[in-house]
mmCIF file of N, CA, C and O and ligand atoms in Angstrom:
data_model
loop_
_atom_site.group_PDB
_atom_site.id
_atom_site.type_symbol
_atom_site.label_atom_id
_atom_site.label_comp_id
_atom_site.label_asym_id
_atom_site.label_seq_id
_atom_site.Cartn_x
_atom_site.Cartn_y
_atom_site.Cartn_z
ATOM 1 N N MET U 1 -10.748 1.144 2.377
ATOM 2 C CA MET U 1 -10.028 1.628 1.199
ATOM 3 C C MET U 1 -8.528 1.628 1.444
ATOM 4 O O MET U 1 -8.069 1.974 2.527
ATOM 5 N N SER U 2 -7.748 1.214 0.445
ATOM 6 C CA SER U 2 -6.287 1.176 0.604
ATOM 7 C C SER U 2 -5.715 2.585 0.531
ATOM 8 O O SER U 2 -6.225 3.433 -0.182
ATOM 9 N N SER U 3 -4.633 2.828 1.295
ATOM 10 C CA SER U 3 -4.023 4.153 1.305
ATOM 11 C C SER U 3 -2.518 4.001 1.184
ATOM 12 O O SER U 3 -1.939 3.086 1.754
ATOM 13 N N ASN U 4 -1.899 4.895 0.425
ATOM 14 C CA ASN U 4 -0.447 4.858 0.300
ATOM 15 C C ASN U 4 0.201 5.816 1.256
ATOM 16 O O ASN U 4 1.295 6.308 1.016
ATOM 17 N N LYS U 5 -0.478 6.082 2.355
ATOM 18 C CA LYS U 5 0.020 7.052 3.322
ATOM 19 C C LYS U 5 -0.229 6.545 4.735
ATOM 20 O O LYS U 5 -1.246 5.874 4.981
ATOM 21 N N ILE U 6 0.709 6.859 5.646
ATOM 22 C CA ILE U 6 0.494 6.560 7.059
ATOM 23 C C ILE U 6 1.032 7.744 7.857
ATOM 24 O O ILE U 6 1.972 8.418 7.402
ATOM 25 N N THR U 7 0.425 8.024 8.980
ATOM 26 C CA THR U 7 0.944 9.103 9.830
ATOM 27 C C THR U 7 1.470 8.520 11.142
ATOM 28 O O THR U 7 1.005 7.481 11.604
ATOM 29 N N PHE U 8 2.465 9.221 11.688
ATOM 30 C CA PHE U 8 3.013 8.901 13.019
ATOM 31 C C PHE U 8 3.055 10.176 13.830
ATOM 32 O O PHE U 8 3.287 11.273 13.273
ATOM 33 N N PHE U 9 2.896 10.036 15.128
ATOM 34 C CA PHE U 9 3.120 11.186 15.988
ATOM 35 C C PHE U 9 4.568 11.656 15.796
ATOM 36 O O PHE U 9 5.492 10.832 15.677
ATOM 37 N N GLN U 10 4.722 12.968 15.751
ATOM 38 C CA GLN U 10 6.008 13.605 15.470
ATOM 39 C C GLN U 10 7.118 13.076 16.394
ATOM 40 O O GLN U 10 8.264 12.969 15.974
ATOM 41 N N ARG U 11 6.755 12.726 17.628
ATOM 42 C CA ARG U 11 7.789 12.294 18.571
ATOM 43 C C ARG U 11 8.454 10.983 18.160
ATOM 44 O O ARG U 11 9.502 10.638 18.710
ATOM 45 N N PHE U 12 7.880 10.267 17.170
ATOM 46 C CA PHE U 12 8.484 9.005 16.726
ATOM 47 C C PHE U 12 9.315 9.167 15.451
ATOM 48 O O PHE U 12 9.903 8.201 14.966
ATOM 49 N N GLU U 13 9.388 10.378 14.919
ATOM 50 C CA GLU U 13 10.063 10.589 13.632
ATOM 51 C C GLU U 13 11.526 10.132 13.666
ATOM 52 O O GLU U 13 11.986 9.413 12.774
ATOM 53 N N LYS U 14 12.252 10.537 14.709
ATOM 54 C CA LYS U 14 13.685 10.210 14.799
ATOM 55 C C LYS U 14 13.891 8.698 14.809
ATOM 56 O O LYS U 14 14.795 8.178 14.160
ATOM 57 N N ASP U 15 13.060 7.994 15.566
ATOM 58 C CA ASP U 15 13.201 6.531 15.680
ATOM 59 C C ASP U 15 12.942 5.850 14.337
ATOM 60 O O ASP U 15 13.573 4.834 14.021
ATOM 61 N N ILE U 16 12.027 6.387 13.557
ATOM 62 C CA ILE U 16 11.731 5.790 12.251
ATOM 63 C C ILE U 16 12.896 6.054 11.295
ATOM 64 O O ILE U 16 13.388 5.157 10.622
ATOM 65 N N LEU U 17 13.387 7.294 11.286
ATOM 66 C CA LEU U 17 14.468 7.651 10.361
ATOM 67 C C LEU U 17 15.772 6.936 10.701
ATOM 68 O O LEU U 17 16.578 6.647 9.819
ATOM 69 N N SER U 18 15.980 6.616 11.975
ATOM 70 C CA SER U 18 17.224 5.927 12.381
ATOM 71 C C SER U 18 17.106 4.409 12.213
ATOM 72 O O SER U 18 18.093 3.689 12.373
ATOM 73 N N GLY U 19 15.911 3.932 11.966
ATOM 74 C CA GLY U 19 15.700 2.481 11.852
ATOM 75 C C GLY U 19 15.483 1.807 13.196
ATOM 76 O O GLY U 19 15.398 0.572 13.280
ATOM 77 N N ALA U 20 15.369 2.592 14.275
ATOM 78 C CA ALA U 20 15.170 2.011 15.608
ATOM 79 C C ALA U 20 13.740 1.483 15.785
ATOM 80 O O ALA U 20 13.500 0.610 16.616
ATOM 81 N N LYS U 21 12.821 2.029 15.035
ATOM 82 C CA LYS U 21 11.408 1.604 15.134
ATOM 83 C C LYS U 21 11.042 0.903 13.837
ATOM 84 O O LYS U 21 11.098 1.501 12.760
ATOM 85 N N THR U 22 10.670 -0.366 13.928
ATOM 86 C CA THR U 22 10.402 -1.134 12.710
ATOM 87 C C THR U 22 9.006 -1.753 12.685
ATOM 88 O O THR U 22 8.684 -2.493 11.760
ATOM 89 N N ILE U 23 8.214 -1.475 13.716
ATOM 90 C CA ILE U 23 6.797 -1.878 13.674
ATOM 91 C C ILE U 23 5.947 -0.730 14.218
ATOM 92 O O ILE U 23 6.439 0.145 14.943
ATOM 93 N N THR U 24 4.691 -0.783 13.863
ATOM 94 C CA THR U 24 3.707 0.079 14.519
ATOM 95 C C THR U 24 2.449 -0.758 14.737
ATOM 96 O O THR U 24 2.131 -1.632 13.924
ATOM 97 N N LEU U 25 1.772 -0.516 15.827
ATOM 98 C CA LEU U 25 0.580 -1.292 16.189
ATOM 99 C C LEU U 25 -0.629 -0.382 16.038
ATOM 100 O O LEU U 25 -0.700 0.678 16.670
ATOM 101 N N ARG U 26 -1.554 -0.765 15.184
ATOM 102 C CA ARG U 26 -2.706 0.080 14.866
ATOM 103 C C ARG U 26 -4.008 -0.679 15.065
ATOM 104 O O ARG U 26 -4.020 -1.896 15.178
ATOM 105 N N ASP U 27 -5.112 0.068 15.044
ATOM 106 C CA ASP U 27 -6.413 -0.598 15.156
ATOM 107 C C ASP U 27 -6.903 -1.029 13.764
ATOM 108 O O ASP U 27 -6.209 -0.812 12.754
ATOM 109 N N ALA U 28 -8.089 -1.600 13.713
ATOM 110 C CA ALA U 28 -8.584 -2.190 12.459
ATOM 111 C C ALA U 28 -8.713 -1.167 11.330
ATOM 112 O O ALA U 28 -8.615 -1.531 10.155
ATOM 113 N N SER U 29 -8.892 0.096 11.678
ATOM 114 C CA SER U 29 -9.053 1.118 10.635
ATOM 115 C C SER U 29 -7.782 1.282 9.797
ATOM 116 O O SER U 29 -7.811 1.877 8.726
ATOM 117 N N GLU U 30 -6.653 0.735 10.301
ATOM 118 C CA GLU U 30 -5.388 0.837 9.556
ATOM 119 C C GLU U 30 -4.831 -0.564 9.227
ATOM 120 O O GLU U 30 -3.619 -0.726 9.081
ATOM 121 N N SER U 31 -5.727 -1.527 9.097
ATOM 122 C CA SER U 31 -5.296 -2.906 8.822
ATOM 123 C C SER U 31 -5.229 -3.194 7.323
ATOM 124 O O SER U 31 -4.990 -4.326 6.914
ATOM 125 N N HIS U 32 -5.440 -2.161 6.515
ATOM 126 C CA HIS U 32 -5.551 -2.362 5.063
ATOM 127 C C HIS U 32 -4.223 -2.373 4.343
ATOM 128 O O HIS U 32 -4.160 -2.670 3.149
ATOM 129 N N TYR U 33 -3.123 -2.055 5.055
ATOM 130 C CA TYR U 33 -1.824 -2.033 4.374
ATOM 131 C C TYR U 33 -1.434 -3.443 3.967
ATOM 132 O O TYR U 33 -1.821 -4.419 4.622
ATOM 133 N N LYS U 34 -0.650 -3.562 2.892
ATOM 134 C CA LYS U 34 -0.276 -4.875 2.344
ATOM 135 C C LYS U 34 1.243 -4.996 2.262
ATOM 136 O O LYS U 34 1.929 -4.006 1.936
ATOM 137 N N ALA U 35 1.757 -6.205 2.489
ATOM 138 C CA ALA U 35 3.187 -6.458 2.328
ATOM 139 C C ALA U 35 3.607 -6.076 0.911
ATOM 140 O O ALA U 35 2.894 -6.372 -0.056
ATOM 141 N N GLY U 36 4.734 -5.378 0.813
ATOM 142 C CA GLY U 36 5.251 -4.953 -0.494
ATOM 143 C C GLY U 36 4.818 -3.553 -0.891
ATOM 144 O O GLY U 36 5.352 -2.981 -1.850
ATOM 145 N N GLN U 37 3.877 -3.011 -0.151
ATOM 146 C CA GLN U 37 3.355 -1.667 -0.472
ATOM 147 C C GLN U 37 4.339 -0.585 -0.010
ATOM 148 O O GLN U 37 4.893 -0.671 1.091
ATOM 149 N N ARG U 38 4.575 0.404 -0.855
ATOM 150 C CA ARG U 38 5.376 1.576 -0.486
ATOM 151 C C ARG U 38 4.438 2.655 0.010
ATOM 152 O O ARG U 38 3.450 2.979 -0.663
ATOM 153 N N VAL U 39 4.758 3.210 1.180
ATOM 154 C CA VAL U 39 3.830 4.125 1.845
ATOM 155 C C VAL U 39 4.564 5.408 2.243
ATOM 156 O O VAL U 39 5.677 5.355 2.793
ATOM 157 N N ALA U 40 3.964 6.538 1.955
ATOM 158 C CA ALA U 40 4.523 7.832 2.367
ATOM 159 C C ALA U 40 4.200 8.068 3.849
ATOM 160 O O ALA U 40 3.070 7.816 4.284
ATOM 161 N N VAL U 41 5.191 8.529 4.592
ATOM 162 C CA VAL U 41 5.019 8.719 6.039
ATOM 163 C C VAL U 41 5.051 10.211 6.363
ATOM 164 O O VAL U 41 5.988 10.921 5.977
ATOM 165 N N SER U 42 4.044 10.668 7.074
ATOM 166 C CA SER U 42 4.040 12.066 7.497
ATOM 167 C C SER U 42 3.619 12.183 8.957
ATOM 168 O O SER U 42 3.162 11.207 9.564
ATOM 169 N N THR U 43 3.833 13.366 9.495
ATOM 170 C CA THR U 43 3.498 13.578 10.908
ATOM 171 C C THR U 43 1.990 13.724 11.060
ATOM 172 O O THR U 43 1.316 14.324 10.217
ATOM 173 N N TYR U 44 1.491 13.172 12.144
ATOM 174 C CA TYR U 44 0.059 13.283 12.433
ATOM 175 C C TYR U 44 -0.330 14.734 12.701
ATOM 176 O O TYR U 44 -1.377 15.205 12.250
ATOM 177 N N GLU U 45 0.565 15.454 13.383
ATOM 178 C CA GLU U 45 0.212 16.809 13.856
ATOM 179 C C GLU U 45 0.100 17.818 12.714
ATOM 180 O O GLU U 45 -0.829 18.632 12.696
ATOM 181 N N THR U 46 1.062 17.791 11.755
ATOM 182 C CA THR U 46 1.069 18.832 10.711
ATOM 183 C C THR U 46 1.046 18.256 9.296
ATOM 184 O O THR U 46 1.160 19.004 8.330
ATOM 185 N N ASP U 47 0.952 16.923 9.194
ATOM 186 C CA ASP U 47 0.916 16.259 7.890
ATOM 187 C C ASP U 47 2.170 16.574 7.064
ATOM 188 O O ASP U 47 2.111 16.671 5.844
ATOM 189 N N ARG U 48 3.312 16.677 7.744
ATOM 190 C CA ARG U 48 4.587 16.933 7.040
ATOM 191 C C ARG U 48 5.203 15.591 6.645
ATOM 192 O O ARG U 48 5.487 14.764 7.492
ATOM 193 N N TRP U 49 5.435 15.389 5.331
ATOM 194 C CA TRP U 49 6.087 14.152 4.863
ATOM 195 C C TRP U 49 7.521 14.092 5.380
ATOM 196 O O TRP U 49 8.216 15.116 5.372
ATOM 197 N N PHE U 50 7.973 12.935 5.845
ATOM 198 C CA PHE U 50 9.387 12.847 6.226
ATOM 199 C C PHE U 50 10.116 11.607 5.718
ATOM 200 O O PHE U 50 11.345 11.561 5.798
ATOM 201 N N CYS U 51 9.405 10.633 5.169
ATOM 202 C CA CYS U 51 10.093 9.499 4.527
ATOM 203 C C CYS U 51 9.055 8.606 3.855
ATOM 204 O O CYS U 51 7.849 8.804 4.017
ATOM 205 N N ASP U 52 9.568 7.611 3.101
ATOM 206 C CA ASP U 52 8.713 6.525 2.621
ATOM 207 C C ASP U 52 9.169 5.249 3.319
ATOM 208 O O ASP U 52 10.367 5.108 3.643
ATOM 209 N N VAL U 53 8.242 4.330 3.545
ATOM 210 C CA VAL U 53 8.601 3.013 4.076
ATOM 211 C C VAL U 53 8.005 1.930 3.168
ATOM 212 O O VAL U 53 7.023 2.176 2.463
ATOM 213 N N LEU U 54 8.634 0.760 3.226
ATOM 214 C CA LEU U 54 8.081 -0.414 2.549
ATOM 215 C C LEU U 54 7.474 -1.316 3.615
ATOM 216 O O LEU U 54 8.116 -1.588 4.644
ATOM 217 N N ILE U 55 6.263 -1.745 3.390
ATOM 218 C CA ILE U 55 5.586 -2.616 4.350
ATOM 219 C C ILE U 55 6.099 -4.051 4.158
ATOM 220 O O ILE U 55 6.085 -4.581 3.039
ATOM 221 N N ASP U 56 6.565 -4.660 5.252
ATOM 222 C CA ASP U 56 7.076 -6.034 5.199
ATOM 223 C C ASP U 56 5.991 -7.055 5.540
ATOM 224 O O ASP U 56 6.000 -8.160 4.997
ATOM 225 N N ALA U 57 5.105 -6.707 6.459
ATOM 226 C CA ALA U 57 4.048 -7.643 6.875
ATOM 227 C C ALA U 57 2.976 -6.888 7.646
ATOM 228 O O ALA U 57 3.257 -5.838 8.239
ATOM 229 N N VAL U 58 1.775 -7.429 7.610
ATOM 230 C CA VAL U 58 0.665 -6.913 8.431
ATOM 231 C C VAL U 58 0.037 -8.126 9.119
ATOM 232 O O VAL U 58 -0.457 -9.037 8.449
ATOM 233 N N GLU U 59 0.121 -8.141 10.439
ATOM 234 C CA GLU U 59 -0.346 -9.318 11.192
ATOM 235 C C GLU U 59 -1.235 -8.899 12.349
ATOM 236 O O GLU U 59 -0.963 -7.899 13.016
ATOM 237 N N CYS U 60 -2.255 -9.707 12.582
ATOM 238 C CA CYS U 60 -3.158 -9.466 13.700
ATOM 239 C C CYS U 60 -2.502 -9.947 14.991
ATOM 240 O O CYS U 60 -1.898 -11.023 15.021
ATOM 241 N N ILE U 61 -2.625 -9.163 16.056
ATOM 242 C CA ILE U 61 -2.052 -9.561 17.348
ATOM 243 C C ILE U 61 -2.955 -9.049 18.466
ATOM 244 O O ILE U 61 -3.546 -7.963 18.357
ATOM 245 N N LYS U 62 -3.058 -9.830 19.530
ATOM 246 C CA LYS U 62 -3.857 -9.415 20.683
ATOM 247 C C LYS U 62 -3.002 -8.541 21.608
ATOM 248 O O LYS U 62 -1.801 -8.801 21.771
ATOM 249 N N PHE U 63 -3.627 -7.574 22.232
ATOM 250 C CA PHE U 63 -2.915 -6.699 23.178
ATOM 251 C C PHE U 63 -2.165 -7.544 24.216
ATOM 252 O O PHE U 63 -1.013 -7.256 24.560
ATOM 253 N N ASP U 64 -2.822 -8.603 24.715
ATOM 254 C CA ASP U 64 -2.219 -9.432 25.773
ATOM 255 C C ASP U 64 -1.024 -10.243 25.289
ATOM 256 O O ASP U 64 -0.280 -10.786 26.104
ATOM 257 N N GLU U 65 -0.856 -10.348 23.971
ATOM 258 C CA GLU U 65 0.275 -11.106 23.421
ATOM 259 C C GLU U 65 1.528 -10.244 23.240
ATOM 260 O O GLU U 65 2.583 -10.774 22.871
ATOM 261 N N LEU U 66 1.408 -8.956 23.467
ATOM 262 C CA LEU U 66 2.577 -8.077 23.260
ATOM 263 C C LEU U 66 3.694 -8.486 24.207
ATOM 264 O O LEU U 66 3.467 -8.726 25.392
ATOM 265 N N ASN U 67 4.910 -8.569 23.677
ATOM 266 C CA ASN U 67 6.038 -9.006 24.496
ATOM 267 C C ASN U 67 7.256 -8.110 24.279
ATOM 268 O O ASN U 67 7.197 -7.110 23.548
ATOM 269 N N GLN U 68 8.345 -8.520 24.900
ATOM 270 C CA GLN U 68 9.586 -7.758 24.878
ATOM 271 C C GLN U 68 10.095 -7.504 23.451
ATOM 272 O O GLN U 68 10.617 -6.424 23.149
ATOM 273 N N ILE U 69 9.902 -8.483 22.583
ATOM 274 C CA ILE U 69 10.383 -8.326 21.197
ATOM 275 C C ILE U 69 9.624 -7.199 20.508
ATOM 276 O O ILE U 69 10.221 -6.345 19.841
ATOM 277 N N HIS U 70 8.302 -7.163 20.713
ATOM 278 C CA HIS U 70 7.517 -6.063 20.114
ATOM 279 C C HIS U 70 7.990 -4.723 20.670
ATOM 280 O O HIS U 70 8.119 -3.743 19.929
ATOM 281 N N ALA U 71 8.247 -4.681 21.964
ATOM 282 C CA ALA U 71 8.695 -3.431 22.585
ATOM 283 C C ALA U 71 10.022 -2.978 21.966
ATOM 284 O O ALA U 71 10.199 -1.796 21.636
ATOM 285 N N GLU U 72 10.937 -3.933 21.771
ATOM 286 C CA GLU U 72 12.237 -3.572 21.163
ATOM 287 C C GLU U 72 12.031 -3.068 19.739
ATOM 288 O O GLU U 72 12.699 -2.125 19.305
ATOM 289 N N GLN U 73 11.104 -3.676 19.007
ATOM 290 C CA GLN U 73 10.843 -3.240 17.627
ATOM 291 C C GLN U 73 10.201 -1.846 17.600
ATOM 292 O O GLN U 73 10.236 -1.169 16.582
ATOM 293 N N GLU U 74 9.599 -1.450 18.713
ATOM 294 C CA GLU U 74 9.010 -0.103 18.837
ATOM 295 C C GLU U 74 9.995 0.871 19.493
ATOM 296 O O GLU U 74 9.693 2.036 19.694
ATOM 297 N N ASN U 75 11.169 0.326 19.885
ATOM 298 C CA ASN U 75 12.184 1.111 20.617
ATOM 299 C C ASN U 75 11.627 1.684 21.925
ATOM 300 O O ASN U 75 11.827 2.842 22.263
ATOM 301 N N MET U 76 10.917 0.825 22.654
ATOM 302 C CA MET U 76 10.317 1.198 23.946
ATOM 303 C C MET U 76 10.482 0.037 24.912
ATOM 304 O O MET U 76 10.821 -1.073 24.492
ATOM 305 N N THR U 77 10.187 0.304 26.180
ATOM 306 C CA THR U 77 10.025 -0.809 27.119
ATOM 307 C C THR U 77 8.604 -1.352 26.935
ATOM 308 O O THR U 77 7.729 -0.659 26.381
ATOM 309 N N LEU U 78 8.378 -2.569 27.428
ATOM 310 C CA LEU U 78 7.038 -3.153 27.281
ATOM 311 C C LEU U 78 5.976 -2.339 28.044
ATOM 312 O O LEU U 78 4.900 -2.065 27.485
ATOM 313 N N PRO U 79 6.247 -1.891 29.278
ATOM 314 C CA PRO U 79 5.236 -1.048 29.946
ATOM 315 C C PRO U 79 4.968 0.252 29.182
ATOM 316 O O PRO U 79 3.824 0.698 29.096
ATOM 317 N N GLU U 80 6.023 0.836 28.607
ATOM 318 C CA GLU U 80 5.829 2.064 27.805
ATOM 319 C C GLU U 80 4.932 1.776 26.610
ATOM 320 O O GLU U 80 4.011 2.541 26.309
ATOM 321 N N LEU U 81 5.209 0.662 25.928
ATOM 322 C CA LEU U 81 4.432 0.321 24.731
ATOM 323 C C LEU U 81 2.959 0.110 25.086
ATOM 324 O O LEU U 81 2.069 0.643 24.418
ATOM 325 N N ARG U 82 2.726 -0.647 26.153
ATOM 326 C CA ARG U 82 1.329 -0.901 26.550
ATOM 327 C C ARG U 82 0.626 0.413 26.892
ATOM 328 O O ARG U 82 -0.532 0.633 26.539
ATOM 329 N N SER U 83 1.370 1.299 27.558
ATOM 330 C CA SER U 83 0.793 2.571 27.974
ATOM 331 C C SER U 83 0.496 3.480 26.760
ATOM 332 O O SER U 83 -0.568 4.111 26.684
ATOM 333 N N VAL U 84 1.425 3.506 25.785
ATOM 334 C CA VAL U 84 1.207 4.321 24.574
ATOM 335 C C VAL U 84 -0.045 3.835 23.847
ATOM 336 O O VAL U 84 -0.902 4.630 23.441
ATOM 337 N N ILE U 85 -0.163 2.526 23.706
ATOM 338 C CA ILE U 85 -1.319 1.976 22.976
ATOM 339 C C ILE U 85 -2.625 2.295 23.709
ATOM 340 O O ILE U 85 -3.619 2.705 23.092
ATOM 341 N N THR U 86 -2.612 2.150 25.018
ATOM 342 C CA THR U 86 -3.836 2.432 25.781
ATOM 343 C C THR U 86 -4.177 3.918 25.719
ATOM 344 O O THR U 86 -5.352 4.283 25.636
ATOM 345 N N ASP U 87 -3.153 4.779 25.738
ATOM 346 C CA ASP U 87 -3.410 6.231 25.614
ATOM 347 C C ASP U 87 -4.084 6.559 24.281
ATOM 348 O O ASP U 87 -4.959 7.417 24.212
ATOM 349 N N ILE U 88 -3.628 5.878 23.208
ATOM 350 C CA ILE U 88 -4.159 6.190 21.874
ATOM 351 C C ILE U 88 -5.530 5.548 21.657
ATOM 352 O O ILE U 88 -6.465 6.199 21.175
ATOM 353 N N TYR U 89 -5.643 4.262 22.020
ATOM 354 C CA TYR U 89 -6.833 3.498 21.619
ATOM 355 C C TYR U 89 -7.770 3.134 22.768
ATOM 356 O O TYR U 89 -8.811 2.517 22.522
ATOM 357 N N GLY U 90 -7.396 3.478 23.991
ATOM 358 C CA GLY U 90 -8.198 3.011 25.121
ATOM 359 C C GLY U 90 -7.999 1.508 25.297
ATOM 360 O O GLY U 90 -6.993 0.948 24.852
ATOM 361 N N GLU U 91 -8.987 0.866 25.927
ATOM 362 C CA GLU U 91 -8.878 -0.593 26.118
ATOM 363 C C GLU U 91 -9.154 -1.269 24.794
ATOM 364 O O GLU U 91 -10.300 -1.296 24.343
ATOM 365 N N ILE U 92 -8.111 -1.797 24.177
ATOM 366 C CA ILE U 92 -8.267 -2.426 22.861
ATOM 367 C C ILE U 92 -7.735 -3.853 22.949
ATOM 368 O O ILE U 92 -6.696 -4.097 23.564
ATOM 369 N N GLU U 93 -8.467 -4.786 22.328
ATOM 370 C CA GLU U 93 -8.056 -6.200 22.416
ATOM 371 C C GLU U 93 -7.252 -6.606 21.187
ATOM 372 O O GLU U 93 -6.202 -7.238 21.284
ATOM 373 N N THR U 94 -7.748 -6.196 20.009
ATOM 374 C CA THR U 94 -7.137 -6.654 18.754
ATOM 375 C C THR U 94 -6.387 -5.521 18.071
ATOM 376 O O THR U 94 -6.942 -4.449 17.846
ATOM 377 N N LEU U 95 -5.129 -5.803 17.742
ATOM 378 C CA LEU U 95 -4.283 -4.804 17.082
ATOM 379 C C LEU U 95 -3.762 -5.393 15.773
ATOM 380 O O LEU U 95 -3.798 -6.610 15.569
ATOM 381 N N TRP U 96 -3.237 -4.509 14.940
ATOM 382 C CA TRP U 96 -2.601 -4.920 13.686
ATOM 383 C C TRP U 96 -1.164 -4.452 13.734
ATOM 384 O O TRP U 96 -0.900 -3.256 13.898
ATOM 385 N N MET U 97 -0.259 -5.418 13.629
ATOM 386 C CA MET U 97 1.166 -5.098 13.676
ATOM 387 C C MET U 97 1.657 -4.905 12.248
ATOM 388 O O MET U 97 1.645 -5.839 11.440
ATOM 389 N N ILE U 98 2.064 -3.695 11.954
ATOM 390 C CA ILE U 98 2.567 -3.347 10.622
ATOM 391 C C ILE U 98 4.085 -3.265 10.724
ATOM 392 O O ILE U 98 4.624 -2.392 11.411
ATOM 393 N N SER U 99 4.777 -4.214 10.079
ATOM 394 C CA SER U 99 6.250 -4.211 10.063
ATOM 395 C C SER U 99 6.692 -3.468 8.811
ATOM 396 O O SER U 99 6.101 -3.637 7.734
ATOM 397 N N PHE U 100 7.748 -2.685 8.955
ATOM 398 C CA PHE U 100 8.176 -1.858 7.821
ATOM 399 C C PHE U 100 9.681 -1.598 7.879
ATOM 400 O O PHE U 100 10.319 -1.807 8.918
ATOM 401 N N HIS U 101 10.221 -1.159 6.754
ATOM 402 C CA HIS U 101 11.595 -0.636 6.768
ATOM 403 C C HIS U 101 11.657 0.611 5.904
ATOM 404 O O HIS U 101 10.856 0.799 4.982
ATOM 405 N N LEU U 102 12.635 1.421 6.256
ATOM 406 C CA LEU U 102 12.805 2.728 5.615
ATOM 407 C C LEU U 102 13.265 2.565 4.166
ATOM 408 O O LEU U 102 14.128 1.736 3.886
ATOM 409 N N VAL U 103 12.692 3.355 3.275
ATOM 410 C CA VAL U 103 13.191 3.426 1.899
ATOM 411 C C VAL U 103 14.209 4.551 1.859
ATOM 412 O O VAL U 103 13.854 5.708 2.125
ATOM 413 N N ARG U 104 15.456 4.205 1.595
ATOM 414 C CA ARG U 104 16.498 5.251 1.557
ATOM 415 C C ARG U 104 16.541 5.845 0.156
ATOM 416 O O ARG U 104 16.655 5.116 -0.820
ATOM 417 N N THR U 105 16.403 7.161 0.083
ATOM 418 C CA THR U 105 16.334 7.803 -1.248
ATOM 419 C C THR U 105 17.622 8.540 -1.579
ATOM 420 O O THR U 105 18.385 8.875 -0.722
HETATM 421 C C1 LIG M 1 -3.950 8.589 14.484
HETATM 422 C C2 LIG M 1 -3.123 7.503 15.113
HETATM 423 O O1 LIG M 1 -3.646 6.569 15.695
HETATM 424 N N1 LIG M 1 -1.794 7.625 15.027
HETATM 425 C C3 LIG M 1 -0.818 6.828 15.559
HETATM 426 C C4 LIG M 1 -1.040 5.601 16.151
HETATM 427 C C5 LIG M 1 0.052 4.918 16.633
HETATM 428 N N2 LIG M 1 1.264 5.459 16.536
HETATM 429 C C6 LIG M 1 2.434 4.761 17.062
HETATM 430 C C7 LIG M 1 2.577 4.869 18.530
HETATM 431 C C8 LIG M 1 3.335 3.598 18.864
HETATM 432 O O2 LIG M 1 4.674 3.702 18.554
HETATM 433 C C9 LIG M 1 2.784 2.627 17.896
HETATM 434 C C10 LIG M 1 1.751 1.761 18.551
HETATM 435 O O3 LIG M 1 0.471 2.186 18.395
HETATM 436 O O4 LIG M 1 2.308 3.373 16.795
HETATM 437 C C11 LIG M 1 1.475 6.669 15.941
HETATM 438 O O5 LIG M 1 2.617 7.171 15.838
HETATM 439 N N3 LIG M 1 0.418 7.334 15.458
#
């Protein structure tokens, strides 16, 4: 089912609001977002809304294909990014890269 909402861990809020983070990598359960869709963003921990984003693209990517560019788009180092993903999803092969930009209101 399509959803006009996405959550992020609170620790990423600043990076999203500053524009430093422009992608997020999710599992198949969040592969339903579509380019052009406006999505409300809230914290995972308390469901507090903090911005809207516009989805630019949703692309399938393998964990082993993650590179320095993806890390920069996540505002992390590549080892940090790999570690964050493994902490959240365990050993995962297929990810969905959701590219987005902030809607300034
Ligand atoms: C519930 C859930 O899975 N929430 C998530 C998943 C991922 N993220 C962030 C963490 C990294 O920056 C990227 C890569 O997965 O996306 C998140 O904030 N919340």
